Coordinates of C-alpha atoms and ligand atoms in Angstrom, one line a residue:
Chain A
X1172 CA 0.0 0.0 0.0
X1173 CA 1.3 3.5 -1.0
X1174 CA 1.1 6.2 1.7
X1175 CA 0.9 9.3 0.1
X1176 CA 1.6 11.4 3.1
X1177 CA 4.5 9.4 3.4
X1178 CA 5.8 10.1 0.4
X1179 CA 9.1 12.4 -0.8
X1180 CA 8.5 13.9 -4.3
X1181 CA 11.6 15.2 -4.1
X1182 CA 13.5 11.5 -4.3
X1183 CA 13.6 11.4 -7.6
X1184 CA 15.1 14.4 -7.8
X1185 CA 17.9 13.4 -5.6
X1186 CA 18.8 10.6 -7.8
X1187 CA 18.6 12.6 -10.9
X1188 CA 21.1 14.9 -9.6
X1189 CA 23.8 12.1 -8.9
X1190 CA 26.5 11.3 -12.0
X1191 CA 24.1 8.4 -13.8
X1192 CA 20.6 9.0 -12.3
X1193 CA 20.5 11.5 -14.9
X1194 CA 17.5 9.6 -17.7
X1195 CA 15.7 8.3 -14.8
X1196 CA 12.1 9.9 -15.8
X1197 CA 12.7 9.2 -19.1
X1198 CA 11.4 5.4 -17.6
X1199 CA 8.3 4.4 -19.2
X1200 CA 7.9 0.7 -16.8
X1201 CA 8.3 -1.3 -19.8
X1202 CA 10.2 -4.2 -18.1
X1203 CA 12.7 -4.8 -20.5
X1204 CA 15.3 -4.4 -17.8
X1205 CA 13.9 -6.8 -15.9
X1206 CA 13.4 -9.4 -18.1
X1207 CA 16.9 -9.7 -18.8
X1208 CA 18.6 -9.9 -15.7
X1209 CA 20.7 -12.2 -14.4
X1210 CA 19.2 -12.0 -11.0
X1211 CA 16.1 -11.8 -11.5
X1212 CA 16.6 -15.3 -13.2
X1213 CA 17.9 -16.8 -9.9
X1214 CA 15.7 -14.3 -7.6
X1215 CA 11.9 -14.0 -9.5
X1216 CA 11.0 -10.9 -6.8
X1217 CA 14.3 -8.8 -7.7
X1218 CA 12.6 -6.2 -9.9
X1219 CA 14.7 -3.0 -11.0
X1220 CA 11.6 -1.8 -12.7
X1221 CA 9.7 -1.7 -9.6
X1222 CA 13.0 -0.2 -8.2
X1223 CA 12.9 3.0 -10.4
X1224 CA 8.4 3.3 -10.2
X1225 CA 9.3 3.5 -6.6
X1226 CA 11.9 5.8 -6.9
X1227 CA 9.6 8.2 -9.1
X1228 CA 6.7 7.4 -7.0
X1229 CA 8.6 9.1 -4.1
X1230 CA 9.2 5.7 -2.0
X1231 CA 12.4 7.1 -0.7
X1232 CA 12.3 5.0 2.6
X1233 CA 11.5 2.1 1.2
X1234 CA 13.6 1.9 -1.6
X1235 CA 16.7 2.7 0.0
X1236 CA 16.2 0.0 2.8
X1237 CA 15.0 -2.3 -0.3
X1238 CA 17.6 -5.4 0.5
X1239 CA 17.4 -6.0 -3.0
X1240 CA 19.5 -3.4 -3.8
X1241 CA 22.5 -5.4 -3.1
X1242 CA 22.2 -8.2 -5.2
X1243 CA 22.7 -6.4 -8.4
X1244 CA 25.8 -7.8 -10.3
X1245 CA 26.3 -4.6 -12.2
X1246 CA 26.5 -6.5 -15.2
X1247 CA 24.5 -3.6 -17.0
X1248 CA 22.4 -6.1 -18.7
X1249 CA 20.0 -3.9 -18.3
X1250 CA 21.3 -0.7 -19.3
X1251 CA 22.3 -1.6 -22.7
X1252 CA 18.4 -3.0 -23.5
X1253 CA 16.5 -0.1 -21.6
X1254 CA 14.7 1.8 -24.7
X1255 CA 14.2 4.9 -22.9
X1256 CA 18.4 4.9 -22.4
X1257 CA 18.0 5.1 -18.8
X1258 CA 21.3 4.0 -16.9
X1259 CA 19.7 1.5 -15.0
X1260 CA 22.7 0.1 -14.1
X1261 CA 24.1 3.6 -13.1
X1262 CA 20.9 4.2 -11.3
X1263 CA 20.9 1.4 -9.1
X1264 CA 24.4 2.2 -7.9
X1265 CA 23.2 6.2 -7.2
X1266 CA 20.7 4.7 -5.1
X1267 CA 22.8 2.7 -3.2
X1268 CA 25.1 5.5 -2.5
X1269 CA 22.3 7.5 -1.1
X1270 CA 21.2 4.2 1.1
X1271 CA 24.8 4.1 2.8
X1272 CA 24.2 8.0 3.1
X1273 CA 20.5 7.4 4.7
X1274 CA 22.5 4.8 7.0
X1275 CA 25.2 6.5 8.0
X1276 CA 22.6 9.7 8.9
X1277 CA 20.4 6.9 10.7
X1278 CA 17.5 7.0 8.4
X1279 CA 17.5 3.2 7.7
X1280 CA 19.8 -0.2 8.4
X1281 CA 21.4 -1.8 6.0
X1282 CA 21.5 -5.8 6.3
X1283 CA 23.8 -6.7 3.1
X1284 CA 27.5 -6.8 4.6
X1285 CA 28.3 -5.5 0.8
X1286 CA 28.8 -1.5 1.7
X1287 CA 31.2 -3.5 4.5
X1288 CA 32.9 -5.4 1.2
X1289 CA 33.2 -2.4 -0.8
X1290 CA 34.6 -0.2 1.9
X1291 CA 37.3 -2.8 2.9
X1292 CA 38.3 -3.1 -1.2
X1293 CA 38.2 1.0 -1.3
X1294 CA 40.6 0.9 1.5
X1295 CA 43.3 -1.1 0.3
X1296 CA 43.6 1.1 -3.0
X1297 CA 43.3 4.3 -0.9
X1298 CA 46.2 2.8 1.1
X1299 CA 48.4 1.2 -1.3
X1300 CA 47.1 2.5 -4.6
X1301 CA 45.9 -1.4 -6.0
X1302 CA 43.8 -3.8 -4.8
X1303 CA 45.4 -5.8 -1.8
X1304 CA 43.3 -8.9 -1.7
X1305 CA 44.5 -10.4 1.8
X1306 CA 44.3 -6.5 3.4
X1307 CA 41.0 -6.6 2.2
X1308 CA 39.5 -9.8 3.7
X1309 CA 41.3 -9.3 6.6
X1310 CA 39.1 -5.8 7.1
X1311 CA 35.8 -7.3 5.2
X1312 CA 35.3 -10.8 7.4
X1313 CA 35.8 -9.6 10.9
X1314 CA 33.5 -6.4 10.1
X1315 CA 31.2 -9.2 8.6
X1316 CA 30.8 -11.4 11.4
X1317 CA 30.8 -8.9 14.6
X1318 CA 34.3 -10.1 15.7
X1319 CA 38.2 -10.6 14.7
X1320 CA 37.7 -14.7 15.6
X1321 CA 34.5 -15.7 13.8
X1322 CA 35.8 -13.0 11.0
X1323 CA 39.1 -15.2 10.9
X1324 CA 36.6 -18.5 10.9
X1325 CA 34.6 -17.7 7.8
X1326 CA 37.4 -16.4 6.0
X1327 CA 39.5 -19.5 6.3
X1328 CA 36.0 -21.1 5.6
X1329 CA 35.7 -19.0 2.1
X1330 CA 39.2 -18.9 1.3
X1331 CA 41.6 -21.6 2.9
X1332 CA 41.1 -24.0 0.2
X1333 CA 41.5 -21.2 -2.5
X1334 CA 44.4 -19.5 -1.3
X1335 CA 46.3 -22.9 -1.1
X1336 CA 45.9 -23.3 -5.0
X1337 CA 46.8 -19.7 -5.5
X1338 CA 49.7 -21.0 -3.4
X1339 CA 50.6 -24.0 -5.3
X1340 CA 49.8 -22.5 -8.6
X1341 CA 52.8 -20.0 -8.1
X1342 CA 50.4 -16.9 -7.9
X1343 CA 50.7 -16.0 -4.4
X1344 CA 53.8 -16.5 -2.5
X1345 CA 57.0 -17.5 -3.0
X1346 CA 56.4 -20.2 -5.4
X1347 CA 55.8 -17.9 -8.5
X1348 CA 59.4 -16.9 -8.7
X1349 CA 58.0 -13.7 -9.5
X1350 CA 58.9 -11.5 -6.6
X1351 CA 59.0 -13.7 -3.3
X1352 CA 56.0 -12.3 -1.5
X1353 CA 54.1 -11.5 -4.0
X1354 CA 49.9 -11.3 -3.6
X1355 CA 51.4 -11.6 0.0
X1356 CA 52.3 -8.5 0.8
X1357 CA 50.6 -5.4 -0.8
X1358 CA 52.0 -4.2 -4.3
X1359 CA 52.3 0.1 -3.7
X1360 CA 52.6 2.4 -5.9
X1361 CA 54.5 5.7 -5.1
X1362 CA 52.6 7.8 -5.5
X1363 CA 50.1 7.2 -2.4
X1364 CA 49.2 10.6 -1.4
X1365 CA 48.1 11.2 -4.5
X1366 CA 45.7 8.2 -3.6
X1367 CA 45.2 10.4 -0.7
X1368 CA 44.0 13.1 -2.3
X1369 CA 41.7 11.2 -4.3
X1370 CA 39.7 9.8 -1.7
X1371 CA 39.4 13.1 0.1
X1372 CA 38.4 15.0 -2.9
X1373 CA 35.4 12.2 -3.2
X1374 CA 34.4 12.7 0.2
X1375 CA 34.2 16.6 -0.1
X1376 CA 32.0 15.7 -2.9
X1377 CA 30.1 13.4 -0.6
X1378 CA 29.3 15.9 1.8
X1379 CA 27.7 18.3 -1.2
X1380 CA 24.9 15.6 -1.5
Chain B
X716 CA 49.6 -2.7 -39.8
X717 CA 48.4 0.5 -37.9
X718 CA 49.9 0.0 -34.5
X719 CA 53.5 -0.5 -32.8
X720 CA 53.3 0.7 -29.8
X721 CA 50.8 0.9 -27.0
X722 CA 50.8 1.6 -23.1
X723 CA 49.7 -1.2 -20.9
X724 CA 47.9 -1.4 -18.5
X725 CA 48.1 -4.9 -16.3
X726 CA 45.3 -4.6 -14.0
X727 CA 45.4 -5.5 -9.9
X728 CA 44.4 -9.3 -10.9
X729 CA 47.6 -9.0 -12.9
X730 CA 50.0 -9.7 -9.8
X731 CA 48.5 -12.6 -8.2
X732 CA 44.9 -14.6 -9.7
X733 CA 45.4 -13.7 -13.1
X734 CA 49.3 -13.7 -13.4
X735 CA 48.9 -16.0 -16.2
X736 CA 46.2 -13.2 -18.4
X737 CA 49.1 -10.9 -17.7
X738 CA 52.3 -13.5 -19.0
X739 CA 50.6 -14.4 -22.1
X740 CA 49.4 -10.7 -23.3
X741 CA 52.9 -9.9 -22.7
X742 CA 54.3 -12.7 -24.7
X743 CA 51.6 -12.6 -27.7
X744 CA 52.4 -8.9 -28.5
X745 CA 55.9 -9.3 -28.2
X746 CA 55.0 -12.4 -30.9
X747 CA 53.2 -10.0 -33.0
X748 CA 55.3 -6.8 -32.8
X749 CA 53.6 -4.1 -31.0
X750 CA 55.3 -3.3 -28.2
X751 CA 54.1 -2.5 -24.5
X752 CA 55.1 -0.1 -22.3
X753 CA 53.9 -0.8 -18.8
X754 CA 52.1 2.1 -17.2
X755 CA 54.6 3.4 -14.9
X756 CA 53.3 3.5 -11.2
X757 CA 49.3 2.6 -12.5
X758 CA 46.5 2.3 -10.3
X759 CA 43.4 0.3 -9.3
X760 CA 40.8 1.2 -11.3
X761 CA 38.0 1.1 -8.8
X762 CA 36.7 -2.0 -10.7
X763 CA 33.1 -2.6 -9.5
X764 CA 33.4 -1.7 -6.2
X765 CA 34.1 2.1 -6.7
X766 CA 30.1 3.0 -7.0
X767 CA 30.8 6.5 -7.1
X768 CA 31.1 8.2 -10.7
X769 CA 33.8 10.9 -9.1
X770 CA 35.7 8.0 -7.5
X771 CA 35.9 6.1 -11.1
X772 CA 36.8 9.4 -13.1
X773 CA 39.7 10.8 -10.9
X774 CA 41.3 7.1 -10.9
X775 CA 41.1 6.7 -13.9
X776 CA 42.2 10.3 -14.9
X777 CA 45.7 8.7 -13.4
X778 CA 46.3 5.9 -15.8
X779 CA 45.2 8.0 -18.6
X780 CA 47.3 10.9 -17.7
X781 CA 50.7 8.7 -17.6
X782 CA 50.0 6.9 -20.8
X783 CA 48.8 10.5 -22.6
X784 CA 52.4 11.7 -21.4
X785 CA 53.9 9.1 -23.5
X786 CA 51.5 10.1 -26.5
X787 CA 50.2 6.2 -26.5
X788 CA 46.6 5.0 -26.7
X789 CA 46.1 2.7 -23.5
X790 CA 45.6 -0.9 -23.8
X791 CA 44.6 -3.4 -20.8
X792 CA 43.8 -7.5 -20.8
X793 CA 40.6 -6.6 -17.9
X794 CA 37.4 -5.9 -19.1
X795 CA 36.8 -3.8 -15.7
X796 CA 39.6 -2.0 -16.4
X797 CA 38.7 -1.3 -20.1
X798 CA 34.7 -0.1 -18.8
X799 CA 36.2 2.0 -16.2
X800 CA 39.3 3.7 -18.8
X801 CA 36.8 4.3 -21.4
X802 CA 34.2 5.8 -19.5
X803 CA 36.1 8.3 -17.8
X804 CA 37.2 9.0 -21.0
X805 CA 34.0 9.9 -22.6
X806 CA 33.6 11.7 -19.6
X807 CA 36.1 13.9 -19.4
X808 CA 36.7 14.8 -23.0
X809 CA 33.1 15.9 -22.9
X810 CA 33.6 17.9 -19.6
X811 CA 35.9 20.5 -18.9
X812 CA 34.8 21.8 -16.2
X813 CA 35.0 17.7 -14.8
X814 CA 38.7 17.7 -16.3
X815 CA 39.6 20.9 -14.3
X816 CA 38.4 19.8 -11.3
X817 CA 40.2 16.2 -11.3
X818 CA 43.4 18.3 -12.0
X819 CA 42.7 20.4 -9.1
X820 CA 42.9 17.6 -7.1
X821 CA 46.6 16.9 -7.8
X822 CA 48.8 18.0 -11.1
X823 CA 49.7 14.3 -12.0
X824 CA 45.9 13.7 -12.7
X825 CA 45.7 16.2 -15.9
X826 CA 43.8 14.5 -18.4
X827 CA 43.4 16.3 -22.0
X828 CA 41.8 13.3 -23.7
X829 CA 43.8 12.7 -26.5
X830 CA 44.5 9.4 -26.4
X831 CA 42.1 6.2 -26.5
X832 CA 41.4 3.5 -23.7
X833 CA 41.0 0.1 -25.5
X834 CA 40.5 -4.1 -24.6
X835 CA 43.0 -6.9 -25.5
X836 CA 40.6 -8.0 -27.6
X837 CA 39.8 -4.8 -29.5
X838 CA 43.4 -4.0 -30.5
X839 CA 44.1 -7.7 -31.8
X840 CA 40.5 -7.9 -33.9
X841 CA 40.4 -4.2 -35.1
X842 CA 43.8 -2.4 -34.6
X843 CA 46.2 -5.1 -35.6
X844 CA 43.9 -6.9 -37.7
X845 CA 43.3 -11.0 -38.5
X846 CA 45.0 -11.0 -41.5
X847 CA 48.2 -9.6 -39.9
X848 CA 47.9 -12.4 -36.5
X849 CA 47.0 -14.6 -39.7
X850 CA 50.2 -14.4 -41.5
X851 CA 52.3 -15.2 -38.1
X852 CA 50.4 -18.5 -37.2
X853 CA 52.2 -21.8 -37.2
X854 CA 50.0 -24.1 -35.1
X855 CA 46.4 -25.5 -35.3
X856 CA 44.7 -24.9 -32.0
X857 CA 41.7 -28.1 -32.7
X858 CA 39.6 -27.6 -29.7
X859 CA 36.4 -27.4 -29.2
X860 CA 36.0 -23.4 -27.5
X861 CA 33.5 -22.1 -25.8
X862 CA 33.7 -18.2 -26.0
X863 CA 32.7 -16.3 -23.4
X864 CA 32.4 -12.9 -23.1
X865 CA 31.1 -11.4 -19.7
X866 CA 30.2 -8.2 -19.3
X867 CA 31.6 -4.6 -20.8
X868 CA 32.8 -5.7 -23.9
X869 CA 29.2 -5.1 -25.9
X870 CA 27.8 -3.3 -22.9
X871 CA 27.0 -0.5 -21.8
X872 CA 26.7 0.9 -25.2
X873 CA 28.8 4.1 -24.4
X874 CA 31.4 2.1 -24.3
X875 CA 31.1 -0.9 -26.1
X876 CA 33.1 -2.3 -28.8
X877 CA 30.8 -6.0 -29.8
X878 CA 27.7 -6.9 -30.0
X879 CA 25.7 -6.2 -26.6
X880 CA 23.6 -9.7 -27.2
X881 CA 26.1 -11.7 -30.1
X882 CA 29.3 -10.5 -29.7
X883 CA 31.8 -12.2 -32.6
X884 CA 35.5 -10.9 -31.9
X885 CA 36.7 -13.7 -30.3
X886 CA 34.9 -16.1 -32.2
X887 CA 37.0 -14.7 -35.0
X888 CA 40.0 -15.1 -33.3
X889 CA 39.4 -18.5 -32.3
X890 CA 38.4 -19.6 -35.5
X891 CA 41.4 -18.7 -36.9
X892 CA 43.6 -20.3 -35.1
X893 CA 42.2 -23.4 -36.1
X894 CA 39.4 -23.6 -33.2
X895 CA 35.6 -24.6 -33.2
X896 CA 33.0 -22.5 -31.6
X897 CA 30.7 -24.3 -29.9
X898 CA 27.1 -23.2 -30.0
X899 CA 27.3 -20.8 -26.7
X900 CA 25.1 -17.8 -27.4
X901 CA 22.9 -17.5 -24.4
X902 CA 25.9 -17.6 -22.2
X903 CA 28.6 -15.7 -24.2
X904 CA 27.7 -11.9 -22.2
X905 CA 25.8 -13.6 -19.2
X906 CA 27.2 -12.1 -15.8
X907 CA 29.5 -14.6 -14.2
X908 CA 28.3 -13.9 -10.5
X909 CA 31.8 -11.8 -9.7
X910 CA 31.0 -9.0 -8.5
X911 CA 28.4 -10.7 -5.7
X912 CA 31.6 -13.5 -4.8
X913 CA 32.1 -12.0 -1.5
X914 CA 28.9 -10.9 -0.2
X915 CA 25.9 -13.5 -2.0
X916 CA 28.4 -16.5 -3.1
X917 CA 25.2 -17.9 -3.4
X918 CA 24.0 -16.5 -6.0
X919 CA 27.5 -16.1 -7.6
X920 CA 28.4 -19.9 -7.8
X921 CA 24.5 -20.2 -9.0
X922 CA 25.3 -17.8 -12.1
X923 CA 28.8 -19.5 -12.7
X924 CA 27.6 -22.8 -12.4
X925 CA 25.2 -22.1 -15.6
X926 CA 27.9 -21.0 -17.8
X927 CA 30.4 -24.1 -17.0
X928 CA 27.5 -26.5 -17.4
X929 CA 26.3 -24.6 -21.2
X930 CA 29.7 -25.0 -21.9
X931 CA 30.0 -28.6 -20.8
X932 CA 26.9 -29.7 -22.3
X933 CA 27.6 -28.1 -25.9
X934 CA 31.1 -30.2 -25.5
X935 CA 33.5 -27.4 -25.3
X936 CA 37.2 -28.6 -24.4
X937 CA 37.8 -25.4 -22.9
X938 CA 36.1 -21.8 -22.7
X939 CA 38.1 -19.1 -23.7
X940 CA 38.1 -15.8 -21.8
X941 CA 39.1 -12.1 -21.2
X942 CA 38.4 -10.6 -18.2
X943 CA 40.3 -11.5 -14.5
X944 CA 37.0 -11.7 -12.7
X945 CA 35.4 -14.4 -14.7
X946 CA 39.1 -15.8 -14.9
X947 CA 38.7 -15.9 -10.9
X948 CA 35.0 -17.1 -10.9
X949 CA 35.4 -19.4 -13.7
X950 CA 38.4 -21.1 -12.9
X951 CA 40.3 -20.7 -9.3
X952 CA 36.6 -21.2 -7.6
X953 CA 35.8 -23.6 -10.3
X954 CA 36.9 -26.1 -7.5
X955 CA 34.5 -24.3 -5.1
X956 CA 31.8 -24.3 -7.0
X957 CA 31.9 -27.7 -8.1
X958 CA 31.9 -28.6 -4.2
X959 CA 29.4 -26.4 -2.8
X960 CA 26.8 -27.7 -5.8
X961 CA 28.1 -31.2 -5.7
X962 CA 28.7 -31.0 -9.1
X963 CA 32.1 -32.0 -11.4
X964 CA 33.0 -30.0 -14.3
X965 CA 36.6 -30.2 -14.6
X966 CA 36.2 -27.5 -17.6
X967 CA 39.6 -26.1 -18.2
X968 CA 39.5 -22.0 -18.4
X969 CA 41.9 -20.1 -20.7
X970 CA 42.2 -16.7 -21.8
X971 CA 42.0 -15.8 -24.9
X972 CA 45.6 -14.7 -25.5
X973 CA 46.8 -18.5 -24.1
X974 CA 45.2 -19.8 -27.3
X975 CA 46.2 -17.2 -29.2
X976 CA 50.0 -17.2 -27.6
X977 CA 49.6 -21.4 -28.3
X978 CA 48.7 -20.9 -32.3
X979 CA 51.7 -18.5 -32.5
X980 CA 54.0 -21.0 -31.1
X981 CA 54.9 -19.7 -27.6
X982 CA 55.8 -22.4 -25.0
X983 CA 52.8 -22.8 -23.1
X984 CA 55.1 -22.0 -19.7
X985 CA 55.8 -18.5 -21.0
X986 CA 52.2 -18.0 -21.4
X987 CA 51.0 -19.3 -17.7
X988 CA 49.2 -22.4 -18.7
X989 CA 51.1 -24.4 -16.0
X990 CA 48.9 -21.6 -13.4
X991 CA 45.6 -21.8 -14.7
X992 CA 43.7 -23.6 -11.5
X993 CA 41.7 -26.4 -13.6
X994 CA 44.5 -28.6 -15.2
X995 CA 45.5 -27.5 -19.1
X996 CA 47.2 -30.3 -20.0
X997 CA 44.6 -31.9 -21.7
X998 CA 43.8 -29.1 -24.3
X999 CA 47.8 -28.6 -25.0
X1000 CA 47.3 -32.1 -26.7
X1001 CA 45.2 -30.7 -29.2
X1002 CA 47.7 -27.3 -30.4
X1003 CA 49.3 -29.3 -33.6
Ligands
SF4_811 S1 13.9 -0.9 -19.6 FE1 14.1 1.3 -19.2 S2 12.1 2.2 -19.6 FE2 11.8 0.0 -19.4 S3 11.2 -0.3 -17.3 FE3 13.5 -0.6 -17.4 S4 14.3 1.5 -17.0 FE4 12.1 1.8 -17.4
SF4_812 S1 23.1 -4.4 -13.7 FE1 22.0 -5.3 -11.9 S2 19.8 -4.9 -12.4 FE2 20.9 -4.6 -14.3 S3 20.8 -6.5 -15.3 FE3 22.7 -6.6 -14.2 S4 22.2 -7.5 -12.2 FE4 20.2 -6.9 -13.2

């Protein structure tokens, strides 16, 4: 049931003023989106359509504490068959930007532990400049699972088996012959306060929104 | 031919899960010529997980600045890499104001968008050309490929370079080094589940599991790839997958530049088969 008073016409607007929300009332709730995703496939109630009628509608509560949000693949399946050119793809990710923003201002919880993921990935290539795989997990599982033991559990759970063939398979460690600690310890670039700067200038832009 | 010289741009996967993408790009254009010139000091892209469009441009500003100093267009083996290159691109030769305001940031990220982002793939098909890869062949690679695709290649459309829904490039290239395409289509540019590995793995080894089993059911010897992610899905959790669904597929993974590398007679150790996670020794049988 739609509660009118509850309502924020302005939503949309919020969205259409992010980099990529920018066709979003160009959406005529044709479905074609829809019917070619991936997870919709696997997950019959994930419905990006019904994400953006929302959106327009003025749903803002509802769709930013939508868990459904979280399971998008980004594949942009969806963008490249929308008729109307919306960015669906784009849109979905402007939307989950404003849900962390919502979250972190207390507005709504979110339950996916992939803002968590994200974060931790961010981090190493603020830090370092490239992706540091092991920094990563070490930062994502513990944050994950409320605490540094069952963080170190599930990650040995999801990754002991895998990091052994990496292992064997040269690609991390001193097997590869290709730098002794390779994949093991981070690869930095020089440059890192430039990485610095980066980050900082993104969240001044954050704090426009 | 139209190009000799390109910057390169590895990708993070490059040092560690996908050292072998990385070894046999370097190897096939050293094969066929063109030289590369490693981006000096590059950067992580952001791949998927940088959500914010500001986040993606100023990275990317980076790698485009140091290979615009050189004068070279920018080439990279990641399809994440390639989406996230070539949209800041569009971005910021369209925006000036954008362009000024990455630069404000920090002098080294001064962009002026001359140059062009492109995919492993790209360059090969279009730049160097079939006939030219043609002319240096001197093995048959007789297996049965399935080519897949992923996303960013033919989508989004802004910066696409296939077909969104058919793509063909790599059909080509596989056909002419001696392969057979198995019928693929509906998986070619399905999403591999990366993206969701760490958070739904679920769903992830749901979505990869379709594409080994299309592949394994059409009879493919192998399925040829590009991008690190679907390298990482396909093949190093291959073993994971196939546990968690109590399934067996035993489908060996290769990039496409491992064939390629094979049918222009590189060892197969210079080009990494030895580190590809499902065994490859079976498929090397079949390079005559
Ligand atoms: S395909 Fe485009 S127009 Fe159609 S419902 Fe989806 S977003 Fe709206
Ligand atoms: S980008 Fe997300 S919503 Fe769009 S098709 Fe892919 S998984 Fe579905």
């Amino acid at each position: 049931m739609i509660k009118t008073w509850e309502l924020d016409p302005n939503f949309k607007n919020e969205i259409l003023n992010e980099l990529g929300g920018e066709n979003l009332t160009a959406c005529y709730q044709c479905s074609t989106c829809t019917l070619g995703c991936p997870i919709t496939e696997l997950v019959p109630s994930y419905n990006p359509r019904k994400i953006i009628q929302m959106s327009l509608l003025g749903m803002r509560t509802e769709v930013l504490s939508n868990p459904d949000l979280w399971i998008c693949a980004i594949c942009q399946t969806c963008t490249a068959r929308c008729p109307q050119n919306v960015v669906v793809g784009d849109v979905l990710a402007v939307i989950r930007l404003l849900a962390e923003k919502a979250e972190e201002a207390g507005e709504i919880k979110i339950e996916s532990p992939r803002p968590l993921f994200e974060t931790a990935f961010l981090h190493t290539v603020e830090k370092y400049g490239r992706l540091y795989d092991i920094g990563l997990a070490m930062e994502y599982y513990p944050k994950r699972e409320g605490s540094f033991i069952k963080g170190q559990k599930a990650m040995m759970d999801d990754y002991m088996a895998f990091g052994m063939r990496m292992f064997f398979k040269g690609k991390m460690g001193p097997l590869g012959g290709h730098g002794l600690l390779k994949g093991v310890l981070p690869s930095k670039i020089k440059q890192r306060d430039v990485m610095k700067k980066i980050f900082k200038w993104v969240e001044e832009k954050e704090k426009e929104r | 031919m139209s190009v000799e010289k390109l910057a390169y741009l590895p990708g993070c996967p490059s040092e560690a899960t996908a050292l072998e993408q990385h070894m046999s790009t370097e190897a096939v254009f050293e094969k066929l010529g063109v030289e590369l010139v490693e981006l000096e000091e590059w950067n992580c892209c952001g791949a998927a997980e940088a959500e914010d469009q500001n986040l993606v441009y100023a990275l990317n500003a980076r790698n485009l600045a140091i290979a615009e100093k050189d004068n070279l267009d920018i080439m990279t083996p990641c399809s994440i890499c390639y989406y996230n290159l070539a949209r800041t691109n569009n971005a910021l030769k369209a925006n000036e104001e954008l362009r000024a305001e990455i630069k404000g940031i920090d002098p080294s990220l001064e962009y002026n968008g001359t140059i062009t982002p492109k995919h492993v793939i790209d360059v090969l098909v279009n730049d160097i050309g079939l006939e030219e890869i043609k002319s240096k062949l001197v093995k048959k690679v007789e297996l049965k490929v399935a080519p897949y695709y992923g996303c960013y290649l033919g989508r989004p459309p802004e910066t696409a370079f296939d077909d969104p829904d058919d793509p063909v490039l790599m059909d080509q290239l596989i056909e002419l080094i001696g392969g057979e395409n198995v019928p693929f289509s509906a998986m070619k540019t399905k999403c591999c589940g990366g993206p969701l590995m760490m958070t739904r793995g679920d769903l992830a080894f749901e979505m990869a599991r379709k594409i080994l089993e299309t592949a394994k059911n059409a009879g493919a010897d192998c399925i040829a790839l590009a991008c690190p992610l679907c390298g990482m899905m396909l093949d190093a959790k291959q073993p994971d997958v196939e546990k968690a669904l109590n399934v067996k597929f035993e489908m060996p993974i290769v990039y496409i530049t491992q064939l390629l590398g094979l049918a222009l007679g590189i060892d197969s150790s210079k080009l990494g088969l030895q580190k590809n996670v499902v065994d490859t020794k079976k498929i090397l049988g079949k390079v005559v």
